Amino acid sequence: MKVSHNIISKVTSILKDITSNKTSILISRVLIGLLLGIILVIMGFEIYSEASGGLIFILLLLGLVGFPIFMYKTDKDIVK
């Protein structure tokens, strides 16, 4: 139990150090958005495996371009 508490406290302190800078917050939001976009594209390929190329292209654009831009813009407003 004590070991897991130490690991959690170390991870928390690392995250606090990373997010202390505004630029790193924006970069982390963009990376989270990119990760969400990749998950969306993978889910889209699994759900719509027989879909047309246009739908897959729209999902690809939304997932890999839309989410990072959205996350960057919303966090840019929050950081101000």
JSON list of C-alpha atoms in Angstrom, two decimals, residues 5 10 27 79:
[
{"chain": "A", "resi": 5, "resn": "HIS", "atom": "CA", "xyz": [1.08, 5.72, -2.50]},
{"chain": "A", "resi": 10, "resn": "LYS", "atom": "CA", "xyz": [5.65, 10.87, -7.68]},
{"chain": "A", "resi": 27, "resn": "ILE", "atom": "CA", "xyz": [1.04, 21.07, -25.88]},
{"chain": "A", "resi": 79, "resn": "VAL", "atom": "CA", "xyz": [-5.23, 29.62, -19.87]}
]
